[in-house]
Short mmCIF file of C-alpha atoms and ligand atoms in Angstrom, two decimals:
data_model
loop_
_atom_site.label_atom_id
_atom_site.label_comp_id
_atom_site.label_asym_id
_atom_site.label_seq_id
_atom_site.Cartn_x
_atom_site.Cartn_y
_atom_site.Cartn_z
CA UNK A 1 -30.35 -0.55 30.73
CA UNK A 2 -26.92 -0.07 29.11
CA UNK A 3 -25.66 -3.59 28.26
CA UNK A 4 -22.75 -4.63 30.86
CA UNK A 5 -19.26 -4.03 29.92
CA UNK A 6 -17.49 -7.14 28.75
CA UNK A 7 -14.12 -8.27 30.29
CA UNK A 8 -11.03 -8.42 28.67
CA UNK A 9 -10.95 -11.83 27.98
CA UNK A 10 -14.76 -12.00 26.28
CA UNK A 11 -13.58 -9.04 24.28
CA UNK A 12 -10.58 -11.00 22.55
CA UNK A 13 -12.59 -14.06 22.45
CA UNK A 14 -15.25 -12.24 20.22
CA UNK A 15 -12.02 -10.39 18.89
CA UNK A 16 -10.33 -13.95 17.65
CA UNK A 17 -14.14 -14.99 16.99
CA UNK A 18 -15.43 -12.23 14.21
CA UNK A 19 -13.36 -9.34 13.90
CA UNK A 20 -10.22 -8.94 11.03
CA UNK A 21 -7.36 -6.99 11.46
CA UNK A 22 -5.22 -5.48 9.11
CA UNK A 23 -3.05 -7.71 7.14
CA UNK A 24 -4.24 -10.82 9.00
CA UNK A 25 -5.46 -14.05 8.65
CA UNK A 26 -9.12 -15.15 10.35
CA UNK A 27 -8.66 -15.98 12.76
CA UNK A 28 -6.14 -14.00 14.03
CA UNK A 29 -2.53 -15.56 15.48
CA UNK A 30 -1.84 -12.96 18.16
CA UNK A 31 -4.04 -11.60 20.81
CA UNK A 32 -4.56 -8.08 19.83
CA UNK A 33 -3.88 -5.20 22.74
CA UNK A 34 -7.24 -4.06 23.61
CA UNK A 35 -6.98 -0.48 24.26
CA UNK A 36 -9.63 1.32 26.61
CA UNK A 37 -8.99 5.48 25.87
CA UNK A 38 -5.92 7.27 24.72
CA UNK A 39 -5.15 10.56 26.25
CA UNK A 40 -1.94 12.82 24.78
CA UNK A 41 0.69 10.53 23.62
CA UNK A 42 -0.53 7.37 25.57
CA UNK A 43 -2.62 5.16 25.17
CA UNK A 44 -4.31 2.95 28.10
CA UNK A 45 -4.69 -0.64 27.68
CA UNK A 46 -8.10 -1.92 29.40
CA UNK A 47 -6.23 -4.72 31.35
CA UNK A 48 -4.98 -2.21 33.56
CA UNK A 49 -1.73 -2.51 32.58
CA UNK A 50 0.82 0.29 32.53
CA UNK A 51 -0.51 3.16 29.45
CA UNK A 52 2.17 2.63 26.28
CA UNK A 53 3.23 5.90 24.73
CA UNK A 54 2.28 5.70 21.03
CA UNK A 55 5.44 5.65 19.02
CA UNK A 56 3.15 4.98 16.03
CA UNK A 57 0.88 7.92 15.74
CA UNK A 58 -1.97 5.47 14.73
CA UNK A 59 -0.38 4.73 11.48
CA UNK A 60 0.76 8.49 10.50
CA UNK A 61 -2.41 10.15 11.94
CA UNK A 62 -2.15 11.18 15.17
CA UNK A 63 0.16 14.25 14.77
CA UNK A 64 -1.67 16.10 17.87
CA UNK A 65 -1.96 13.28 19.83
CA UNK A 66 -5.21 11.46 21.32
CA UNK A 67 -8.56 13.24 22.87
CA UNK A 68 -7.21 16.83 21.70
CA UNK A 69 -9.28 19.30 23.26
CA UNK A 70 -9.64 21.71 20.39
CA UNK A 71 -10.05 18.99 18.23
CA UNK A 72 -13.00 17.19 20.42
CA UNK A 73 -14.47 20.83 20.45
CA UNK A 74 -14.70 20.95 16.70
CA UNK A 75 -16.18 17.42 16.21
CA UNK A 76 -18.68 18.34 19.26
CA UNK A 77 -19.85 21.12 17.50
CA UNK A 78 -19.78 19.66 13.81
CA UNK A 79 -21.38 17.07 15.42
CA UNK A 80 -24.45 19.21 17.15
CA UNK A 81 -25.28 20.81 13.76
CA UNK A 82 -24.81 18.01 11.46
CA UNK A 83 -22.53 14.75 11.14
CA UNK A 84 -23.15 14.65 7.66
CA UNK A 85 -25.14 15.26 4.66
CA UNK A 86 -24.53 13.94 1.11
CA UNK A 87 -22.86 16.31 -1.36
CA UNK A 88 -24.42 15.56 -4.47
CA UNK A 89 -26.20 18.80 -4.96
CA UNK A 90 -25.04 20.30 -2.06
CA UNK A 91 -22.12 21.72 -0.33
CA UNK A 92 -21.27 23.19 3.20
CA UNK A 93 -18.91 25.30 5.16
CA UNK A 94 -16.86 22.68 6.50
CA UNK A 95 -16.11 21.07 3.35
CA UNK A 96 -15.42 24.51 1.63
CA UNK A 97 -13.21 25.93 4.40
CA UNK A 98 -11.21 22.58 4.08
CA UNK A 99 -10.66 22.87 0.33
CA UNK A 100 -9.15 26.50 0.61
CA UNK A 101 -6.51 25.46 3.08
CA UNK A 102 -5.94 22.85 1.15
CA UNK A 103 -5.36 24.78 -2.00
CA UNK A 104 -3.60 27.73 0.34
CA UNK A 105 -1.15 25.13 2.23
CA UNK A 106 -0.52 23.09 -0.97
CA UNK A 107 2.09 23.41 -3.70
CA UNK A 108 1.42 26.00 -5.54
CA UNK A 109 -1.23 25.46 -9.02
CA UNK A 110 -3.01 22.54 -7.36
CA UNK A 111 -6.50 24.38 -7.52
CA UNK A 112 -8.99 21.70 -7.15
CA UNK A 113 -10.01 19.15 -4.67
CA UNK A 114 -11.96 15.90 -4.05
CA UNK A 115 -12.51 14.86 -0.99
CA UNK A 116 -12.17 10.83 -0.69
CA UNK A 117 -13.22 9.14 2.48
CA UNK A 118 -9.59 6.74 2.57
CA UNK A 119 -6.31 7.19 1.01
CA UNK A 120 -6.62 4.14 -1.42
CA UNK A 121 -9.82 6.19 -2.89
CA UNK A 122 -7.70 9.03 -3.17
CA UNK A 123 -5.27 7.28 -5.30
CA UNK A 124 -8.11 5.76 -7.23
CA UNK A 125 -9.85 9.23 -8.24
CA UNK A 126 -6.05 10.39 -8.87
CA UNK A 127 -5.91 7.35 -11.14
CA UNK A 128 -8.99 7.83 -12.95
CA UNK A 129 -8.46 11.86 -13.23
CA UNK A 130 -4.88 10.95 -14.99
CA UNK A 131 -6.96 8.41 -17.11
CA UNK A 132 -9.65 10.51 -17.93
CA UNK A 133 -7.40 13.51 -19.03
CA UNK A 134 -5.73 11.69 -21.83
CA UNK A 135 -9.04 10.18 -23.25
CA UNK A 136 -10.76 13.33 -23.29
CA UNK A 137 -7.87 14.42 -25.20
CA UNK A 138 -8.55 11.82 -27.14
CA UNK A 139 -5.13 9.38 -26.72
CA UNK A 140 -7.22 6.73 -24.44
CA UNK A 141 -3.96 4.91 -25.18
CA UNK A 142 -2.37 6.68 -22.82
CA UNK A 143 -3.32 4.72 -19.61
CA UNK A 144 -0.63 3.09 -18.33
CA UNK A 145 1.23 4.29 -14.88
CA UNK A 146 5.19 4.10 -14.27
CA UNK A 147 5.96 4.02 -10.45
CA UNK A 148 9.38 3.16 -8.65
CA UNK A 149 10.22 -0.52 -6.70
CA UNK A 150 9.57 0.08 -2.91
CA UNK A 151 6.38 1.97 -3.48
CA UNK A 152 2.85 2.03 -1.31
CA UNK A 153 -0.34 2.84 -2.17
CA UNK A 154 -3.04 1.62 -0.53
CA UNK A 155 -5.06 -1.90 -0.71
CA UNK A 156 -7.62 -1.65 -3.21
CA UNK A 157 -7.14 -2.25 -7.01
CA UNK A 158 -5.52 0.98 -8.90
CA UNK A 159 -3.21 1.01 -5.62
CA UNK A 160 -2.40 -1.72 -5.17
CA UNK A 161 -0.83 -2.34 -8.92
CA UNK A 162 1.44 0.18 -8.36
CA UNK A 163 2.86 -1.07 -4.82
CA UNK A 164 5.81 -2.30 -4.68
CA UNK A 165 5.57 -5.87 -6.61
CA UNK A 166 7.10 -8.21 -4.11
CA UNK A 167 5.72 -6.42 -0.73
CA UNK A 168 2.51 -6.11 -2.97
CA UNK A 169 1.74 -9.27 -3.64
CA UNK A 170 1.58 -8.96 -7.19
CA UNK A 171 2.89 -12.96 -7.45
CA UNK A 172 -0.38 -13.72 -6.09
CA UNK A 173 -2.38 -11.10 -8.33
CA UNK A 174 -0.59 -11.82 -11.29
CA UNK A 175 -3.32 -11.72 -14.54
CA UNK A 176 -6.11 -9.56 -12.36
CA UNK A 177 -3.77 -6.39 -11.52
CA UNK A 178 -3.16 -4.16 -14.17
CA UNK A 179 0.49 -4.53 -15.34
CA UNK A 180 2.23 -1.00 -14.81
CA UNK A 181 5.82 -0.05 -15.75
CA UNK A 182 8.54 -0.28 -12.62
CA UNK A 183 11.93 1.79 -12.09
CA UNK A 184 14.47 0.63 -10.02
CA UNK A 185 14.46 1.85 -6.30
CA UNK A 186 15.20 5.26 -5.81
CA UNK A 187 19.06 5.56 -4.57
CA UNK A 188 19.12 7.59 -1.09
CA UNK A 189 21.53 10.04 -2.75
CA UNK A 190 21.13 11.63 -5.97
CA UNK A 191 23.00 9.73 -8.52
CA UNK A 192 22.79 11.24 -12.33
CA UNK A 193 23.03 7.11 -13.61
CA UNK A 194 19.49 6.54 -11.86
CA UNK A 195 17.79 9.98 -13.07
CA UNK A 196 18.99 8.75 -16.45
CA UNK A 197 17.07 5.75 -15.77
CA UNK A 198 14.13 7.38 -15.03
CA UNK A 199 13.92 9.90 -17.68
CA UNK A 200 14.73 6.68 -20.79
CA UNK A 201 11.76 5.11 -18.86
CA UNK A 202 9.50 8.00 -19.08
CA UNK A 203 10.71 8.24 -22.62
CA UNK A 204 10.64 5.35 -23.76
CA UNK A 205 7.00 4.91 -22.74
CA UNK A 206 5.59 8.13 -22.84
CA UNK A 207 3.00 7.00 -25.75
CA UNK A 208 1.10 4.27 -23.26
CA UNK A 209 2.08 5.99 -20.33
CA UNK A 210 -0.65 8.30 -18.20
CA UNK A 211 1.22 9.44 -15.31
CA UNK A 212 4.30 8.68 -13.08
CA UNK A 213 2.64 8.02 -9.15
CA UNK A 214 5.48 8.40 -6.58
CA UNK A 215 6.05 8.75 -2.49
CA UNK A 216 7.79 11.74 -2.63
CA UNK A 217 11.12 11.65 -0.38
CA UNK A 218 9.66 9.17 1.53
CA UNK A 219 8.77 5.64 0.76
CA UNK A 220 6.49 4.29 3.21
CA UNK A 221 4.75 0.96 3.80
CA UNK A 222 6.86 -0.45 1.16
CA UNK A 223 10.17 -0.36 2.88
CA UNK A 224 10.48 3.22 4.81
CA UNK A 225 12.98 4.35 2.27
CA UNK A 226 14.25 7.62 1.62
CA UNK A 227 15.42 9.60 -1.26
CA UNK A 228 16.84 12.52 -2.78
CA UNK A 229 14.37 15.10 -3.88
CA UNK A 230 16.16 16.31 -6.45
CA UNK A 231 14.53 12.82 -8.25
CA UNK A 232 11.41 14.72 -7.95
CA UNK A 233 12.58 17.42 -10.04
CA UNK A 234 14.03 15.14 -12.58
CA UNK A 235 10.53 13.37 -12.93
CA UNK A 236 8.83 17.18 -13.07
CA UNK A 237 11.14 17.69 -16.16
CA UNK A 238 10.70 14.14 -17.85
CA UNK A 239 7.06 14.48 -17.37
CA UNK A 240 6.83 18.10 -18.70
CA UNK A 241 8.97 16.95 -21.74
CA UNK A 242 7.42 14.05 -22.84
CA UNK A 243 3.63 14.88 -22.48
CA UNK A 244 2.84 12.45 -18.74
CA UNK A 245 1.00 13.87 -15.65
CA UNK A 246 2.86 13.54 -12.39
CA UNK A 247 1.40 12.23 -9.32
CA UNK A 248 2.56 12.59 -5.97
CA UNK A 249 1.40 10.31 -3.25
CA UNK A 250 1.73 12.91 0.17
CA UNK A 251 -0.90 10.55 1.77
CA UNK A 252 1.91 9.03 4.61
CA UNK A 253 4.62 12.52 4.12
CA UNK A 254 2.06 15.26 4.31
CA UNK A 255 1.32 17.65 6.94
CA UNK A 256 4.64 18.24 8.19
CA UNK A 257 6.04 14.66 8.76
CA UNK A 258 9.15 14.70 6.67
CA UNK A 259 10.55 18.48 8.32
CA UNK A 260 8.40 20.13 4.78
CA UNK A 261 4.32 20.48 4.84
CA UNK A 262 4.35 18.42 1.95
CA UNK A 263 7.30 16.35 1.11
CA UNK A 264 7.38 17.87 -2.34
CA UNK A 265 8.17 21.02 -0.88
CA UNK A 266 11.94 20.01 -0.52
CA UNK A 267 12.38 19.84 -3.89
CA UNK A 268 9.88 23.27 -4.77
CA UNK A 269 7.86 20.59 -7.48
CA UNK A 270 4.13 20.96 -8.10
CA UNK A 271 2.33 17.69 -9.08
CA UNK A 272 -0.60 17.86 -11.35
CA UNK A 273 -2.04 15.64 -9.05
CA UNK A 274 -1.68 15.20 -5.11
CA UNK A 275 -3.06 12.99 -2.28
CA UNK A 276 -3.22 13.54 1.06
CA UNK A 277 -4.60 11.27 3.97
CA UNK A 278 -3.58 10.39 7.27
CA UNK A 279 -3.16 13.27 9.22
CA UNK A 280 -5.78 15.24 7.36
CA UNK A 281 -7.81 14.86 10.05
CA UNK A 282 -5.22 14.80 13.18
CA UNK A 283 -6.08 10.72 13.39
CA UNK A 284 -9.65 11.40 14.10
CA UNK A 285 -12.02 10.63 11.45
CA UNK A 286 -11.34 8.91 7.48
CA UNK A 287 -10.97 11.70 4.92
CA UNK A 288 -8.45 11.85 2.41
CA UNK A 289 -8.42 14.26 -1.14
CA UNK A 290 -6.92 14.43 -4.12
CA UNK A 291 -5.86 17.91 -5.35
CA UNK A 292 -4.99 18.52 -8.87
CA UNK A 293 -4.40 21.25 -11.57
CA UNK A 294 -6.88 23.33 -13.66
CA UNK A 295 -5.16 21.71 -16.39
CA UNK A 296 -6.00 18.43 -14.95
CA UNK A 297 -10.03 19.78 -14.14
CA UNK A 298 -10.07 21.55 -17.83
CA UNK A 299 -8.95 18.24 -19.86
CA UNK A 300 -11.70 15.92 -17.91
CA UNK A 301 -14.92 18.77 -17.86
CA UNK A 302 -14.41 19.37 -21.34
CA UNK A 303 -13.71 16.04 -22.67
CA UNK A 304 -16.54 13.96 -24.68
CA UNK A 305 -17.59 12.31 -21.17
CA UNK A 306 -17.39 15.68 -19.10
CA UNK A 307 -17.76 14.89 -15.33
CA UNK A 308 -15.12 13.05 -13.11
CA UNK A 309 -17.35 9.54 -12.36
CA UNK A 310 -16.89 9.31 -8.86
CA UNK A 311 -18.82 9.78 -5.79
CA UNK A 312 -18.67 8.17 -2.52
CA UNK A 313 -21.33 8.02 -0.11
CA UNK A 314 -19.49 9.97 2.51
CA UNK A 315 -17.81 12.31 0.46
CA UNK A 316 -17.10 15.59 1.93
CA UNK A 317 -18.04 14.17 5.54
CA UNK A 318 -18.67 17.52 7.90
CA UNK A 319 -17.55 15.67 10.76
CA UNK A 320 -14.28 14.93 9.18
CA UNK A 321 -14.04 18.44 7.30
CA UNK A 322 -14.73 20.50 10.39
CA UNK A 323 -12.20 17.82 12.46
CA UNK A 324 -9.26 18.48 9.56
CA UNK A 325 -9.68 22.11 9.48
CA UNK A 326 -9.23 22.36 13.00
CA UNK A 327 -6.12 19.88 12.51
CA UNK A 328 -4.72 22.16 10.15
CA UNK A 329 -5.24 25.06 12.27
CA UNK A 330 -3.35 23.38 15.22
CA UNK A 331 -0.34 22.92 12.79
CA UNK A 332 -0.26 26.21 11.45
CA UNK A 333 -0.96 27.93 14.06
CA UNK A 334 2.46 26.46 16.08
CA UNK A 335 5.97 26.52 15.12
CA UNK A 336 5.57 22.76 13.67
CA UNK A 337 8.65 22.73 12.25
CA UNK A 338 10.67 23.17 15.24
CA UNK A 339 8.39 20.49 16.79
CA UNK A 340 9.23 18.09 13.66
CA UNK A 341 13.06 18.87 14.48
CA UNK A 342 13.36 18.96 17.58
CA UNK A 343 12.00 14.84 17.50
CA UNK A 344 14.55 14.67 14.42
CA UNK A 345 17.33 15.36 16.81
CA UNK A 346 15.72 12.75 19.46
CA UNK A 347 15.39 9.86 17.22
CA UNK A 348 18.71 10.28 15.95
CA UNK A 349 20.70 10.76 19.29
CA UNK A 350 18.29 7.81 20.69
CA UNK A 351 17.92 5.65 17.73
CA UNK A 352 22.17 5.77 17.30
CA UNK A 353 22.97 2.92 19.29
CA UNK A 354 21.02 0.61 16.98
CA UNK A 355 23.59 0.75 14.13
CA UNK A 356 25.85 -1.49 16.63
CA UNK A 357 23.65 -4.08 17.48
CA UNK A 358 23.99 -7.44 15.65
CA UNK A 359 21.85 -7.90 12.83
CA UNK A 360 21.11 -4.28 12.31
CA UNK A 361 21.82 -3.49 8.61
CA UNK A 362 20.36 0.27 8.62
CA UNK A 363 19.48 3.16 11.18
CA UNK A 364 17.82 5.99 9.52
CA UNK A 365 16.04 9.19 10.37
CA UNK A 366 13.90 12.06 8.83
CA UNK A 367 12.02 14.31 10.16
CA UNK A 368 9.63 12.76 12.88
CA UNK A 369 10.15 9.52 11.15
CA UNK A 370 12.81 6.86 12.49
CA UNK A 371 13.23 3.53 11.16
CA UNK A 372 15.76 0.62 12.05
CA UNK A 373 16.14 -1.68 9.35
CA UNK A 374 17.28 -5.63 10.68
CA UNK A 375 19.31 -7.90 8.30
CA UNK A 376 16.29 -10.46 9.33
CA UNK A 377 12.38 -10.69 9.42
CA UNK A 378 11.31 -8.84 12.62
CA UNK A 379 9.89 -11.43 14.99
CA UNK A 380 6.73 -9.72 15.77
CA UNK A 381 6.08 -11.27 19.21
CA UNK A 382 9.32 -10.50 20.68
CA UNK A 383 9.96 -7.16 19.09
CA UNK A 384 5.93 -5.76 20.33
CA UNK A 385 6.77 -7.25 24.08
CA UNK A 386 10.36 -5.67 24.34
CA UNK A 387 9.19 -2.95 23.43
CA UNK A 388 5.99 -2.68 25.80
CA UNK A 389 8.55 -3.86 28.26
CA UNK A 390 9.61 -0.21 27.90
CA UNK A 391 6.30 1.28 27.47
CA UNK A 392 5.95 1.74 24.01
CA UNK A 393 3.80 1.19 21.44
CA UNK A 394 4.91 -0.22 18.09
CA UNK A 395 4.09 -1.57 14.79
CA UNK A 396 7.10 -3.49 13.02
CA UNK A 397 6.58 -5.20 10.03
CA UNK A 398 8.77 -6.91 7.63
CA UNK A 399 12.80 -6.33 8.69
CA UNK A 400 11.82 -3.06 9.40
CA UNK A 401 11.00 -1.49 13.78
CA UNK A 402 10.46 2.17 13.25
CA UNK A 403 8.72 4.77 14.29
CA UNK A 404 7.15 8.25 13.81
CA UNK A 405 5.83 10.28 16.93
CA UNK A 406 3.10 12.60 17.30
CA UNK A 407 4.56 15.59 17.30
CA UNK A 408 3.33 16.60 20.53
CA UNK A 409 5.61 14.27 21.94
CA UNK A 410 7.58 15.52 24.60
CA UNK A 411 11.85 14.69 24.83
CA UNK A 412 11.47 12.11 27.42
CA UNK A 413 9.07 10.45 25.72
CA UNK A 414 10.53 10.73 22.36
CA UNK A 415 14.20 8.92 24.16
CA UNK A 416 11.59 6.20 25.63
CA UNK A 417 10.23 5.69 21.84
CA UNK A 418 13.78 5.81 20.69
CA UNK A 419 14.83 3.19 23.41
CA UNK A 420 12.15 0.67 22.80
CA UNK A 421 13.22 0.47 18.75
CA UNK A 422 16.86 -0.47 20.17
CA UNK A 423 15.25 -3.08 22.53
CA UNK A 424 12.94 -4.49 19.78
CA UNK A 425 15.70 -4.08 17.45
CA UNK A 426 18.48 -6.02 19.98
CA UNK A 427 15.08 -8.72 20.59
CA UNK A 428 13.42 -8.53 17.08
C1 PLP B 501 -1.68 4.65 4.00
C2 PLP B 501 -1.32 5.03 2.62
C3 PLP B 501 -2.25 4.88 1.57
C4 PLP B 501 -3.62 4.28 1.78
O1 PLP B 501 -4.43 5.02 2.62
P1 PLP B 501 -5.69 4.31 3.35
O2 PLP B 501 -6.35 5.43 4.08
O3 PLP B 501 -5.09 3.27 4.27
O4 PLP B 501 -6.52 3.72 2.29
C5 PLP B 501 -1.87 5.29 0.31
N1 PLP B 501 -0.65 5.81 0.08
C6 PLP B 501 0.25 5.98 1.06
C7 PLP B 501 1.58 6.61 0.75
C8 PLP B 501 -0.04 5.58 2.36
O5 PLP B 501 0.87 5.72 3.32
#
């Protein structure tokens, strides 16, 4: 006998009981919204109450949307020859198709790829590869990383030093992060005073420094900024010159998100070493990779310790690969990029009223990704409830309500997201 289905009410109670949620304290302040299925762009909350379209894409994931048939068909029949099987010692179709497309979708010279199970362990086998390269060529001095203010990473410890230091938490951390090297916020525009700034930096430091590890054009969890990409260039150049691997974060901008595939595409740069995450696998299963150079993969295999140390458990997951290359099929196969502007020109007609609401410092939109920015902490309560009051789901955090869409999402839905971000913003 299946064990009965518990209401709504025993499920937060357990909820509030034993369960944490992200960023949260145990237990938890706010009654959670307990969702029951999610179908398209909605999801359907299990107390019956009206479905909320997702203005969040689960956190960057979700580009296709919820219960996608061809991507249920890919993890049904992944799943009927094999969830998974461990990858020391051997390999599979899944997780080789996914490296090609990879490689073939990628900027061009990133060769090689590790697949990570999160982003944060992306970042950390980017990390150690950067590492690892300099001591094999014997400067293990050279293990410091520079980053820029407003940065995100991921939560675990290599990440999480190079976040940005007062969203980061670094007061708290102080004496058990590693201490790494901090630019100034990228500008929005290109200004020659701040690509000066970076290149004395990179100078200055190039003997202890390892790599540079930036968001390219897009700054996510630590502030939804955005920047030139011609800063990208001017860190290629820096880099090149003074002898320091590049790193470029794609884990929130990749797969189409910022109007490019990869973010660093707008500026034509090739990292020596890229992550991806989120939407690798269209929001359905935990897979991230980091892709590097065979300069990168040449310096560690032939260095006096000649194997990258690393290995998770799931690494390589089947389920996930076969999920992602089916994910990257979708994309490829449709005209994303019309998809990613066509929601470009939504949240900016919808999102324009914002910038004349009080206490509104800054509307801003690229690509499928809109953000208003208050003057004020959001209140959390009232900015979620105004904007389920419009049926909408969304995420604020900080001073900042934004959004970025599935790109399924259709133009109603996209002026309902848009509309909800005003009403949290004009309640938040
Ligand atoms: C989300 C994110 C990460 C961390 O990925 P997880 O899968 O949450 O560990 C790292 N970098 C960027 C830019 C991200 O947006």
């Amino acid at each position: 006998m299946p064990e009965p289905a518990l209401t709504v009410d025993e499920l937060l109670a357990l909820d509030r009981r034993h369960v944490w949620h992200p960023y949260g304290p145990m237990p938890g302040r706010q009654d959670p919204l307990v969702v029951e299925s999610a179908s398209g762009v909605r999801l359907r909350p299990a107390d019956g109450s009206p479905e909320l379209v997702d203005g969040m894409s689960s956190w960057w994931s979700a580009i296709h949307g919820y219960n996608h048939p061809v991507l249920n068909e890919a993890a049904r029949d992944q799943l009927e020859r094999m969830s998974h099987v461990m990858f020391g010692g051997i390999t599979h179709e899944p997780a080789v198709r996914l490296s090609k497309l990879l490689v073939d979708m990628s900027p061009e010279g990133l060769e090689h790829v590790f697949l990570a199970d999160s982003g944060s362990v992306s970042v950390e086998v980017a990390v150690k590869m950067c590492l690892q390269y300099w001591r094999s060529l014997g400067r293990p001095g050279k293990r410091r990383l520079l980053t820029w203010r407003g940065g995100y990473h991921g939560d675990t410890w290599q990440p999480m030093s190079v976040c940005d230091p007062e969203g980061g938490m670094h007061e708290l951390w102080s004496g058990v992060l590693p201490r790494q090297l901090f630019a100034d916020a990228p500008p929005a525009e290109y200004e020659e005073t701040y690509a000066d700034h970076l290149r004395s930096l990179v100078e200055r430091h190039a003997e202890e420094l390892a790599a540079v590890i930036v968001e390219p054009v897009v700054q996510g969890a630590g502030g939804m900024r955005f920047h030139s990409p011609a800063y990208l260039r001017v860190l290629r150049e820096a880099c090149d010159e003074h002898g320091v691997l590049l790193v470029f974060d794609e884990i929130a901008t990749g797969f189409g998100r910022t109007g490019a595939l990869f973010a660093a595409d707008h500026a034509a740069v090739t990292p020596d070493v890229m992550c991806v995450g989120k939407a690798l696998t269209g929001g359905y299963l935990t897979m991230a990779a980091t892709l590097c150079t065979p300069r990168v993969a040449d310096g560690i295999s032939r260095g006096e310790v000649p194997v990258l140390a690393h290995g998770p458990t799931f690494m390589g997951s089947p389920l996930a690969a076969a999920v992602a290359c089916a994910s990257i099929g979708l994309l490829l196969c449709q005209d994303w990029l019309a998809e990613v502007k066509r929601i470009e020109a939504g949240l900016r007609d919808g999102l324009a009223p914002a910038a004349g609401l009080p206490g509104v410092r800054d509307v801003r939109v690229l690509g499928a990704i809109g953000v208003v920015q208050l003057d004020h902490a959001v209140d959390m309560r009232a900015a979620t409830a105004a904007a389920v009051r419009e049926g909408v789901w969304l995420r604020p955090f900080r001073d900042l309500i934004y959004t970025m869409p599935p790109y399924v999402t259709g133009d109603a839905d996209v002026a309902r997201i848009a509309r909800a971000v005003c009403a949290a913003a004009g309640e938040g």
